[in-house]
Coordinates of C-alpha atoms and ligand atoms in Angstrom, one line a residue:
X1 CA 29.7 -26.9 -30.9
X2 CA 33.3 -25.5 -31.8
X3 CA 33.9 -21.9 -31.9
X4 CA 36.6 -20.7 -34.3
X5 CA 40.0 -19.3 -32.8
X6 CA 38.5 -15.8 -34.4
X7 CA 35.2 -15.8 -32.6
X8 CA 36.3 -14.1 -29.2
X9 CA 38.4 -11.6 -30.8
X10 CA 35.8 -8.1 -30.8
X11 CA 34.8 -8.4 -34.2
X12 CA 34.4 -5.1 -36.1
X13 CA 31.2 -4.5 -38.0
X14 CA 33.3 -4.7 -41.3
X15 CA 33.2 -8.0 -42.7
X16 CA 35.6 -8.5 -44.8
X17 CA 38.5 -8.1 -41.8
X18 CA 36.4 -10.4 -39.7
X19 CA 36.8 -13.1 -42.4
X20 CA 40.3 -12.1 -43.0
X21 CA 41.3 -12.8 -39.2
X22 CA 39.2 -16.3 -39.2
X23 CA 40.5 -17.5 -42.4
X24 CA 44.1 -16.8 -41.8
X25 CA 43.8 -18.4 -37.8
X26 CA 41.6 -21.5 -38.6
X27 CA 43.7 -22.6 -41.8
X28 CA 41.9 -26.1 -43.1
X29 CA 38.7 -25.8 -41.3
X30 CA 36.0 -24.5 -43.7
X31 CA 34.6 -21.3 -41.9
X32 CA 31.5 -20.3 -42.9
X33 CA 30.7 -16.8 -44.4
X34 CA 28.9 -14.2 -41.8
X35 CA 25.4 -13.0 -42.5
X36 CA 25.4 -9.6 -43.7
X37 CA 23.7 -5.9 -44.0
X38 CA 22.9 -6.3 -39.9
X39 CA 20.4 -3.7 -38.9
X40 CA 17.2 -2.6 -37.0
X41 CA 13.9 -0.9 -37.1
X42 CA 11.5 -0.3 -34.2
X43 CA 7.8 -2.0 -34.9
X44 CA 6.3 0.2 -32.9
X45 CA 7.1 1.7 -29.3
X46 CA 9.8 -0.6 -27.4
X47 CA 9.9 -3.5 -30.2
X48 CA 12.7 -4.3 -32.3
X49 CA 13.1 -5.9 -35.7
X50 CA 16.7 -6.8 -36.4
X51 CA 17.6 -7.8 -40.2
X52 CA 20.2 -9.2 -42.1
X53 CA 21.2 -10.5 -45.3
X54 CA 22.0 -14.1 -45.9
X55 CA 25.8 -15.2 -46.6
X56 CA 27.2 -15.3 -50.1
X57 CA 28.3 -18.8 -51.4
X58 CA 26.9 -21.0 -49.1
X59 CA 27.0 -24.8 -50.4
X60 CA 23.4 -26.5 -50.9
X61 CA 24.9 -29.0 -48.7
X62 CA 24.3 -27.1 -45.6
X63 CA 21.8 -26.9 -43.8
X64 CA 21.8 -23.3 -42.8
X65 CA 20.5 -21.6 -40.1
X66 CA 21.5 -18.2 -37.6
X67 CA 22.1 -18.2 -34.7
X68 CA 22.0 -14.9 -32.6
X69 CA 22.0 -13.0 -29.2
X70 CA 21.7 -9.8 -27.3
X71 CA 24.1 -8.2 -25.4
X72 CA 23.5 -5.7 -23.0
X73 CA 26.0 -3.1 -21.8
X74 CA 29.0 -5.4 -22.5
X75 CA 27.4 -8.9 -20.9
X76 CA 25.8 -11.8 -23.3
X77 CA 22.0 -12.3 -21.9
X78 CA 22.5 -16.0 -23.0
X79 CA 19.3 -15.5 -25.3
X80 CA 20.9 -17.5 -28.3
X81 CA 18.4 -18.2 -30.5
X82 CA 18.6 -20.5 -33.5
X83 CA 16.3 -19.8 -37.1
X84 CA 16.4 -19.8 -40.0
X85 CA 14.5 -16.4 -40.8
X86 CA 16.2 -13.6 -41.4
X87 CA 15.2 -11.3 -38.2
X88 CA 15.0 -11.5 -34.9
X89 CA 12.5 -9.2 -32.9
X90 CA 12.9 -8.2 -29.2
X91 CA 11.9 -5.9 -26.2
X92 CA 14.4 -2.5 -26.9
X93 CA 15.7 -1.1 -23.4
X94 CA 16.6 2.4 -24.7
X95 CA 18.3 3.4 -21.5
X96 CA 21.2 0.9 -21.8
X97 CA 23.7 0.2 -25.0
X98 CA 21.9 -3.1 -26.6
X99 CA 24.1 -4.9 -29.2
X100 CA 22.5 -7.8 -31.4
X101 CA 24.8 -10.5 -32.5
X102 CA 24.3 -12.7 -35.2
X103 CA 26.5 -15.4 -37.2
X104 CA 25.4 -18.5 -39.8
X105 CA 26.0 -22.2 -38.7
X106 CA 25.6 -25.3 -40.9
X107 CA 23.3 -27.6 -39.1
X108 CA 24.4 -31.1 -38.8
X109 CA 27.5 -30.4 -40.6
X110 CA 31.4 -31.0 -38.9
X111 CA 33.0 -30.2 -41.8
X112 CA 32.4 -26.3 -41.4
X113 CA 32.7 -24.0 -38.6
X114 CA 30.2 -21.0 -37.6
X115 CA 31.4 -17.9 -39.0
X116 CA 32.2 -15.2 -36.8
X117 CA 30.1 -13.1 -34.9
X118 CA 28.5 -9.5 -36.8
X119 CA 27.3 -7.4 -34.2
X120 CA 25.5 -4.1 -34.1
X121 CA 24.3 -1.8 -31.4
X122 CA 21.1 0.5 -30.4
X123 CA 23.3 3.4 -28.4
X124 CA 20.9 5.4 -25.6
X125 CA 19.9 8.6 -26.1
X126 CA 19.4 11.6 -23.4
X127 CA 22.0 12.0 -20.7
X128 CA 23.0 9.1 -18.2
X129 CA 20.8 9.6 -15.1
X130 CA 17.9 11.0 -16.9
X131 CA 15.6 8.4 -17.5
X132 CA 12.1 7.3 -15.3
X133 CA 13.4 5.1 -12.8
X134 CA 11.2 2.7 -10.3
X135 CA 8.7 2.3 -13.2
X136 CA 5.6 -0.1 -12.0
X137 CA 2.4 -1.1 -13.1
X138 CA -0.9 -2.6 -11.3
X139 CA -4.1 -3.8 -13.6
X140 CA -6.7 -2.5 -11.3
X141 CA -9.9 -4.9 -11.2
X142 CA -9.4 -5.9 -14.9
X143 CA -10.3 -1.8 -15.8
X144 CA -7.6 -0.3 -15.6
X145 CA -4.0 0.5 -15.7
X146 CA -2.0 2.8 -13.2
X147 CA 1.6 3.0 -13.4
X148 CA 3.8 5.0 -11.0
X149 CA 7.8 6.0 -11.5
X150 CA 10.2 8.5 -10.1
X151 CA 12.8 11.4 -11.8
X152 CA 15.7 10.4 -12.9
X153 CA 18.5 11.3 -10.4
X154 CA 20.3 13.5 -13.1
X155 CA 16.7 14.9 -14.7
X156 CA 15.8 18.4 -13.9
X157 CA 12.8 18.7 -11.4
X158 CA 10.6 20.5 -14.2
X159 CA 11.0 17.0 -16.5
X160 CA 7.4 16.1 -18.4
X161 CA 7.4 12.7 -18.8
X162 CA 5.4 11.1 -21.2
X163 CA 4.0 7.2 -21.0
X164 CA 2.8 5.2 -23.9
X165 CA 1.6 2.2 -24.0
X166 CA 1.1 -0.5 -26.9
X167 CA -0.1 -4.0 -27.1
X168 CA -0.9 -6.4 -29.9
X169 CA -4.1 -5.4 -30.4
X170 CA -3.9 -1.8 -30.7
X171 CA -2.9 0.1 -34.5
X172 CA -0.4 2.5 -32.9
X173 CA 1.0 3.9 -29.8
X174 CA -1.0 5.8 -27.2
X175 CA -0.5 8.2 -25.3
X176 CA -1.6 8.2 -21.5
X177 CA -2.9 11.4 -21.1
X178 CA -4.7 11.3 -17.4
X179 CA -1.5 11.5 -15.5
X180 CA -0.2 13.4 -11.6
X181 CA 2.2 14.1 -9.8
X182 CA 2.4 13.7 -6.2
X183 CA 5.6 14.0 -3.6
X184 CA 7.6 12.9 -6.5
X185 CA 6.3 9.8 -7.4
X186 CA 4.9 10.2 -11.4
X187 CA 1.5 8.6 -12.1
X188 CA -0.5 7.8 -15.2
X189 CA -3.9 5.8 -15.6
X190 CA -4.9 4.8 -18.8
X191 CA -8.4 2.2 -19.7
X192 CA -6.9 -1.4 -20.3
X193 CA -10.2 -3.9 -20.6
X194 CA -10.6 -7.0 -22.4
X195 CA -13.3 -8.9 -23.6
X196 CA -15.1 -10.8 -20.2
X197 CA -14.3 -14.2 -22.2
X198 CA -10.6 -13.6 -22.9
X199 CA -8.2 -16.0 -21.0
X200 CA -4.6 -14.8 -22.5
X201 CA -3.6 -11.2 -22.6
X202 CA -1.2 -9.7 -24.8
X203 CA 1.9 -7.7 -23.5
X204 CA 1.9 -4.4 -22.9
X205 CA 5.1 -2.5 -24.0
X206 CA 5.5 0.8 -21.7
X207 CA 7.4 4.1 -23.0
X208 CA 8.3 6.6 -20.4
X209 CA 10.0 9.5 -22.2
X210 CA 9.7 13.4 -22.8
X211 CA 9.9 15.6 -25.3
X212 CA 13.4 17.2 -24.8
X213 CA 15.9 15.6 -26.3
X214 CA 18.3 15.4 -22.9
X215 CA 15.8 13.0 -21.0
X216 CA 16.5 9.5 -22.0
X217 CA 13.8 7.9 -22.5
X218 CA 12.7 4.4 -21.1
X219 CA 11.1 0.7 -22.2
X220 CA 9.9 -1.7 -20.0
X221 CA 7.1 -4.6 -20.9
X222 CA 4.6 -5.8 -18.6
X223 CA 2.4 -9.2 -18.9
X224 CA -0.5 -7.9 -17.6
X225 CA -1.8 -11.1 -15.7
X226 CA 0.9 -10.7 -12.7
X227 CA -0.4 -7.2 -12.1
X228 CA -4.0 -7.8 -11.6
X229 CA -5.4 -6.3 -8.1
X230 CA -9.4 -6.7 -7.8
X231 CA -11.3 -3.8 -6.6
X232 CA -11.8 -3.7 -3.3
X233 CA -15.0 -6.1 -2.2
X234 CA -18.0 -3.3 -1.2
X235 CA -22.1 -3.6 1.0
X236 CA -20.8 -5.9 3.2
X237 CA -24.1 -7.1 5.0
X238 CA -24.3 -9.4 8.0
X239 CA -27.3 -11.1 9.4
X240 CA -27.5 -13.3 12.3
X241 CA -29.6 -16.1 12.9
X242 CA -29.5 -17.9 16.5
X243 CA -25.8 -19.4 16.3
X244 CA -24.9 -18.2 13.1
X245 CA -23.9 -15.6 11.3
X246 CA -24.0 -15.1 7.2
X247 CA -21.9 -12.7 5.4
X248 CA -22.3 -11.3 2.2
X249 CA -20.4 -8.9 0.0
X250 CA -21.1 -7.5 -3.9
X251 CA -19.9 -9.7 -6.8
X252 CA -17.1 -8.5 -9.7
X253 CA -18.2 -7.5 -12.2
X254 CA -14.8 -7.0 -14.2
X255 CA -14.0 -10.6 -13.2
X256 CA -15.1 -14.1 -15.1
X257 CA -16.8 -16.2 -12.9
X258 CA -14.6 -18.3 -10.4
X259 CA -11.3 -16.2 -11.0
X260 CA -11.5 -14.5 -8.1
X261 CA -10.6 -16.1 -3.8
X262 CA -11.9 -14.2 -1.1
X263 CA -10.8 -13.8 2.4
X264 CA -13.0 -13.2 5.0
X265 CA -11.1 -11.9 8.3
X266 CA -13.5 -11.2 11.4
X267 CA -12.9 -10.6 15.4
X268 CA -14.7 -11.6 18.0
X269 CA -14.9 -9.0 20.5
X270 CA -11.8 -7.2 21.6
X271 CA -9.4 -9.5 20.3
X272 CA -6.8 -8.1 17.6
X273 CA -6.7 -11.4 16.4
X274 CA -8.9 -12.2 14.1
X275 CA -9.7 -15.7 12.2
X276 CA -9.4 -15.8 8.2
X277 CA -11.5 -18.0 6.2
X278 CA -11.5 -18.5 2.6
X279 CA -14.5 -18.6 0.4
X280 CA -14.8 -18.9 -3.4
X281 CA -17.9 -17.5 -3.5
X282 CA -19.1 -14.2 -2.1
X283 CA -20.3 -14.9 0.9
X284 CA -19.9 -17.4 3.9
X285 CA -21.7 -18.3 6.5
X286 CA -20.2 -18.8 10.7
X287 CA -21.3 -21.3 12.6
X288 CA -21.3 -21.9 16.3
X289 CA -20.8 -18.3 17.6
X290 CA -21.2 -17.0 20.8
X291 CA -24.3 -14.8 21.3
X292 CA -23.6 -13.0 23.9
X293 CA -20.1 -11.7 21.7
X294 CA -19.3 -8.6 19.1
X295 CA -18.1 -9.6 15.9
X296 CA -16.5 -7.6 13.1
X297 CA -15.9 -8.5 9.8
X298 CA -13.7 -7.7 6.7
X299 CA -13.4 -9.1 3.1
X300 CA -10.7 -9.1 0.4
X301 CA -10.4 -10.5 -2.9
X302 CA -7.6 -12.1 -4.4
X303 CA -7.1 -13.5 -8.2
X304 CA -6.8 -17.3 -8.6
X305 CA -3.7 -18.8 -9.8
X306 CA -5.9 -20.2 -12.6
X307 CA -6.8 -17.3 -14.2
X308 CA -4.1 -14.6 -13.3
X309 CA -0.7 -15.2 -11.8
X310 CA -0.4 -12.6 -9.6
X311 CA 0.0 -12.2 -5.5
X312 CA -2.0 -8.5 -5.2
X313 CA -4.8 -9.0 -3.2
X314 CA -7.2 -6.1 -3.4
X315 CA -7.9 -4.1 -0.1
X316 CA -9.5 -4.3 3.1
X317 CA -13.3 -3.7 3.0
X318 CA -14.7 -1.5 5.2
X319 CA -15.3 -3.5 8.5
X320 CA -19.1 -4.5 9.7
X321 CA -19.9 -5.3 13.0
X322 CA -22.8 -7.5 14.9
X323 CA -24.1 -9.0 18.1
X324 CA -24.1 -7.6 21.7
X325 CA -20.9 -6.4 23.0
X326 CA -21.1 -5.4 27.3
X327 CA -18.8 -2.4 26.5
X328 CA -16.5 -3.4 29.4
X329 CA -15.6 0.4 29.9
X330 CA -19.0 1.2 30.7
X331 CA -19.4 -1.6 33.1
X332 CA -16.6 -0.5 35.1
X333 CA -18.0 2.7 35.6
X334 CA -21.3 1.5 36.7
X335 CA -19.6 -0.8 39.2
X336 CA -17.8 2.2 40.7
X337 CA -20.1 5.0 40.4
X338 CA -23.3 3.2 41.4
X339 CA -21.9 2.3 45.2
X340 CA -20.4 6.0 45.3
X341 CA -23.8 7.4 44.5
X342 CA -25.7 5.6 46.9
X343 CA -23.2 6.7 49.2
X344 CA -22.7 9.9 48.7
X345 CA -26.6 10.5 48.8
X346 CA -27.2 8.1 52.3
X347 CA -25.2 10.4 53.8
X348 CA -26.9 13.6 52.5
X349 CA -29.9 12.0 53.2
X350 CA -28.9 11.5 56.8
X351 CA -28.0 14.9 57.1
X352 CA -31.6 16.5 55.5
X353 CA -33.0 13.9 58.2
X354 CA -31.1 15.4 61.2
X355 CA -32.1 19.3 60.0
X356 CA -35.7 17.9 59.4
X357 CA -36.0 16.3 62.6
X358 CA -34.5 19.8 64.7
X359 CA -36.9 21.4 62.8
X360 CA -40.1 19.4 63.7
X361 CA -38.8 18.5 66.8
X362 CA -37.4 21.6 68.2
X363 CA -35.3 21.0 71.7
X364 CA -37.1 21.5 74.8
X365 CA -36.5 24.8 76.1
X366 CA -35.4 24.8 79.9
X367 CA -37.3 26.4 81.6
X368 CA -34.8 26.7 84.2
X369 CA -32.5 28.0 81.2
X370 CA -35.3 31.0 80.5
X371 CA -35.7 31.8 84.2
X372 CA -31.1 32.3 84.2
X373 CA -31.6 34.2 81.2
X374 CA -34.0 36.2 82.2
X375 CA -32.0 37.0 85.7
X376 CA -28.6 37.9 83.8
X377 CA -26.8 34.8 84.9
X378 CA -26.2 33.8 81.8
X379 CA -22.1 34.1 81.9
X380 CA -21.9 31.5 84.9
X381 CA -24.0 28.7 82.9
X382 CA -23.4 28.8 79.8
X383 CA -20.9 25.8 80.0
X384 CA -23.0 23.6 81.7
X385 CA -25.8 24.2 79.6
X386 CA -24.1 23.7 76.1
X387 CA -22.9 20.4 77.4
X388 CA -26.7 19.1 76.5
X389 CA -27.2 21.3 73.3
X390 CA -25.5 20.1 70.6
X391 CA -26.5 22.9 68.8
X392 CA -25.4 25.7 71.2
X393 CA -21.9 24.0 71.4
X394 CA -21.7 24.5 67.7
X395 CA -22.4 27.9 67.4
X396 CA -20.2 28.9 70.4
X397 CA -17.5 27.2 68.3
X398 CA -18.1 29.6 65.2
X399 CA -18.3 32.3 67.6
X400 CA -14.6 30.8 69.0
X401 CA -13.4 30.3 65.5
X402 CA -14.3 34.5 64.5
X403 CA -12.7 35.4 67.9
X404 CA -9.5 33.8 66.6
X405 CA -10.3 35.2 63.2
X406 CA -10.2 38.1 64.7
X407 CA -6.9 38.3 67.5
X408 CA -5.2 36.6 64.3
X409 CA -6.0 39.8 61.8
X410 CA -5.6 42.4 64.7
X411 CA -2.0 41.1 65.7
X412 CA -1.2 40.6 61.9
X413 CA -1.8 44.2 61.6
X414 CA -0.2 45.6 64.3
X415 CA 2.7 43.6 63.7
X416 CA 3.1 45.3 60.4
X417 CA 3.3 49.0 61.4
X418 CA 5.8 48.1 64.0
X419 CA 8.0 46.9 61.2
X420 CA 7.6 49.5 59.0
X421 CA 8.5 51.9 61.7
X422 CA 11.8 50.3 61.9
Ligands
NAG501 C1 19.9 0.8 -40.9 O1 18.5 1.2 -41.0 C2 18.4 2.6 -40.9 C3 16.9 2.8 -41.0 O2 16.2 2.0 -40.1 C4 19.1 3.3 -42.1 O3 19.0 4.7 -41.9 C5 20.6 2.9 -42.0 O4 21.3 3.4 -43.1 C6 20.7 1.4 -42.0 N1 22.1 1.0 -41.8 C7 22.7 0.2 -42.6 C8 24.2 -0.1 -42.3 O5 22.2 -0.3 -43.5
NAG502 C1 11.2 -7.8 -39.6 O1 11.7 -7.3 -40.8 C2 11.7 -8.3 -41.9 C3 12.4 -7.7 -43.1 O2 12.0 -6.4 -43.3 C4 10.3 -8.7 -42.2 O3 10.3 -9.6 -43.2 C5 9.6 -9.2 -41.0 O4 8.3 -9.5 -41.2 C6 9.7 -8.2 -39.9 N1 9.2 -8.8 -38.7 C7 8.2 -8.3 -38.0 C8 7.7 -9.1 -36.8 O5 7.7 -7.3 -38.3
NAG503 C1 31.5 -16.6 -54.3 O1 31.8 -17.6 -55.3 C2 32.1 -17.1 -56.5 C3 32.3 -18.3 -57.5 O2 32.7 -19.4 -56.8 C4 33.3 -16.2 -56.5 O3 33.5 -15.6 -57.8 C5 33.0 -15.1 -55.5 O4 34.1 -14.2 -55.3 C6 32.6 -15.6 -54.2 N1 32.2 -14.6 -53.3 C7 32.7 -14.4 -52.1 C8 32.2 -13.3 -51.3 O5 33.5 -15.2 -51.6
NAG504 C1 31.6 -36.0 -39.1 O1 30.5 -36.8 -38.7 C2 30.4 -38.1 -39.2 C3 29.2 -38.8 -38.8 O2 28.6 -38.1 -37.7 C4 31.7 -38.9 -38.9 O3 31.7 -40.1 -39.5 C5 32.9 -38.1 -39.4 O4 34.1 -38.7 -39.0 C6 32.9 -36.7 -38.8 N1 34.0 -35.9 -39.4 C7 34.7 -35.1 -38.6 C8 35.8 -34.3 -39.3 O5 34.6 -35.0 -37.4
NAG505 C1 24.4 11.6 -13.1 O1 25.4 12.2 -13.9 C2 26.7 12.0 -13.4 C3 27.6 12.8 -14.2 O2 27.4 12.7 -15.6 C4 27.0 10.5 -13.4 O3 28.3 10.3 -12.9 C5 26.0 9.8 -12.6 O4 26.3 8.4 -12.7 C6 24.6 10.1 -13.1 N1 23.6 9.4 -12.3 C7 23.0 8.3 -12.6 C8 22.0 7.8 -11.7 O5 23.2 7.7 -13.7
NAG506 C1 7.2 21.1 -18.3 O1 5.9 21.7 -18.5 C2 5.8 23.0 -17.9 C3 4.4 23.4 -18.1 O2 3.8 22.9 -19.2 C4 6.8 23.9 -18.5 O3 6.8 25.2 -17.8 C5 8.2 23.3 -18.3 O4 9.2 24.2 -18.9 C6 8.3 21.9 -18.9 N1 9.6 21.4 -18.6 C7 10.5 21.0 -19.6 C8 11.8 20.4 -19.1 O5 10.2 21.2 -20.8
NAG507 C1 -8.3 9.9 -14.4 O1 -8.0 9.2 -13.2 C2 -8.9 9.4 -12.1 C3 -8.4 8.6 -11.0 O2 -7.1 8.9 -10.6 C4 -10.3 9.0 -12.5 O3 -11.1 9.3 -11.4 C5 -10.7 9.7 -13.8 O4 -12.0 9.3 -14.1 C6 -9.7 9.5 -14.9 N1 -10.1 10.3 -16.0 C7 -10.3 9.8 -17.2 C8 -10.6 10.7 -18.3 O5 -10.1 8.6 -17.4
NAG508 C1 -12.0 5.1 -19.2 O1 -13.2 4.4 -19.0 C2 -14.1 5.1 -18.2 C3 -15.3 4.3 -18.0 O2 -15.1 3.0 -18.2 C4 -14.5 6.4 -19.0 O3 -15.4 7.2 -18.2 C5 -13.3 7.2 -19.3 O4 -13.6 8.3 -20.0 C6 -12.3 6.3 -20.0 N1 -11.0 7.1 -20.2 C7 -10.4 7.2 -21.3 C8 -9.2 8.0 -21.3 O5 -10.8 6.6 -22.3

């Protein structure tokens, strides 16, 4: 399609220049009048209607239609759209400048040119910086809605944002009034169910703003079916039958039947790796285990690319265990305690027998022994005696061992005074 020498030039909002400059540069070539009266209303939060008024002396001959686009700070989005209504409706950004373009083209037709472009633009309001940034949503389990976003980097750190929310379905805006704040990250939850049998969902346009008039506010839209995260699977129960065990796990409630793919992840025994299996329904039965083996097992949900097109998967269940596990740790011990025990009480044992048997079998008295004692000739053979009496040798060594005690504590102490004289 040929654009006219005119069309590149910034065309100002005034029409009659605009068709001044293209008449005067494309002499010959019929160039169509522009539309006029450009404008916009918002249908409600984050949607735009953009009007305009059809050109003035168009021939019957053509075959009239508009042709538009949006540009966003400066840069064509390449949405051209051809109609023949008289409005165009989009998603408004409100935190960037948004300009609408619009011009008339006869269909079909070589003998005319488009006309030139009329544009208008949707200006921000607030100061630059001050808008919700990071803004995300996640449709938990088909019940609700939780969105999360951040400050704006130029926003003061006592800014109230606000979210509504509005879908085609609803009569007005509303407002999402169960919202926190934590470490800085902005949160809001508001109720978003459908009926069980609905299989398309409308969008849902998000307003983040506040009430000041310096906090610019924010638009974003969401299609709900690539946010959907199921709730997490709960009552796990295992049961084990000779070589096999069956897991089961509650049903959704939220979701339709079949929507929803479930991952089973179990263990068996120590191992950090764990084997997944997948299982459409909710539960699933294991074959061919090892009985003598511990294993533990966990459950997520995920939607199905049938029904929802979305990649959350909901969490981890709590994790179940079953079977027999020889704690290893505890086998280890027993292997080395066990042996030390026995051990350590043969040899107490062995002792208690050797008082036991001095005491019911005291030593023979010498009567040779008696008769020395008796006579004072003690001194001369007490060697040769304590040779054959174990337990006499002993106590002459204690006796030894005091005598040391004792030259050892005498000489430390006369040592000292000698020094102290000095
Ligand atoms: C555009 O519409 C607004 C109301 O939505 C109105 O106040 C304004 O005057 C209109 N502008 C033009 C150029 O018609
Ligand atoms: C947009 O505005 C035009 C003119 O007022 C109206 O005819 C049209 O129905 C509006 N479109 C929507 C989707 O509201
Ligand atoms: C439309 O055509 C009529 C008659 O042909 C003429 O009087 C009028 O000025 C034209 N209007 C414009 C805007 O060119
Ligand atoms: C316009 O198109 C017709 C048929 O498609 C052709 O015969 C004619 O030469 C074309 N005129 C111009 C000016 O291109
Ligand atoms: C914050 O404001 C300053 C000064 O007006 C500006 O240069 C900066 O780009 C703003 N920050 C953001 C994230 O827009
Ligand atoms: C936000 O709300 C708190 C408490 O309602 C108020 O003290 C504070 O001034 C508000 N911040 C702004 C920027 O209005
Ligand atoms: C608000 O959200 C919390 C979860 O963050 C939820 O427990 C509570 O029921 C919600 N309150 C209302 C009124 O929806
Ligand atoms: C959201 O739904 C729950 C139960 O489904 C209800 O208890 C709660 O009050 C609702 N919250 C709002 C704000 O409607």
């Amino acid at each position: 399609m040929a654009v006219p020498a005119a069309a590149p030039l910034p065309c100002p909002l005034l029409l009659a220049v605009c068709w001044a400059v293209a008449a005067g540069m494309a002499a010959g070539a019929k160039i169509l009048p522009s539309p006029s009266n450009l404008n916009y209303s918002f249908i409600h939060i984050c949607t735009l209607n953009w009007t305009w008024s059809p050109p003035e002396n168009i021939s019957s001959s053509c075959n009239l239609e508009y042709s538009s686009d949006i540009v966003i700070n400066g840069v064509p989005e390449d949405r051209r759209e051809w109609s023949k209504s008289r409005f165009r409706v989009t998603d408004a950004l409100l935190n960037e400048e948004m300009r609408l373009r619009v011009r008339s083209e006869c269909k079909n037709d070589n003998t005319s040119e488009p006309s030139p472009w009329v544009e208008t633009s949707l200006l921000p309001q607030g100061i630059l910086g001050t808008a919700a940034v990071d803004l995300g949503c996640v449709w938990h389990n088909l019940e609700y809605m939780a969105c999360t976003w951040r400050r704006g980097e130029n926003a003061s750190s006592d800014t109230n944002y606000t979210l509504f929310y509005w879908f085609d379905g609803l009569e007005n805006p509303k407002k999402c009034s169960n919202s926190s704040v934590d470490q800085g990250i902005f949160e809001c939850i508001f109720n978003l169910t459908f009926p069980k049998v609905t299989s398309t969902y409308p969008t849902i346009s998000i307003l983040v703003t506040d009430d000041s008039e310096e906090v610019r506010p924010v638009c974003a839209s969401k299609n709900p079916t690539t946010l959907v995260k199921p709730a997490t699977p709960r009552q796990l129960t295992l049961t084990k039958t000779n070589d096999r065990i069956d897991v089961k796990w509650s049903e959704s409630e939220t979701f339709p039947k079949s929507c929803l793919l479930y991952e089973v992840k179990y263990c068996n025994g120590d191992l950090d790796i764990g084997q997944i299996i997948a299982s459409e329904m909710n539960s699933v039965s294991i074959a061919g285990i090892d009985a003598n083996s511990k294993y533990t097992f966990k459950v997520r949900a995920k939607p199905k690319r049938e029904c929802y097109n979305s990649n959350l998967h909901s969490d981890w269940s709590e994790e179940k265990s079953i079977g027999e596990k020889k704690d290893s740790t505890i086998y280890f011990v027993l292997i080395i305690t066990i042996p030390l025990i026995v051990a350590v009480s043969t040899v107490i044992l062995l002792v208690y027998l050797k008082r036991l048997k001095i005491l019911i079998l005291p030593p023979i008295p010498d009567p040779r022994e008696i008769l020395k004692r008796m006579f004072g000739e003690q001194n001369e053979d007490s060697q040769s005696s304590a040779k054959d009496d174990p337990i006499n040798t002993f106590d002459r060594l204690i006796i030894e061992e005091e005598i040391h005690s004792l030259i050892l504590t005498e000489t430390s102490e006369s040592t000292n005074p000698e020094k102290e004289n000095r």
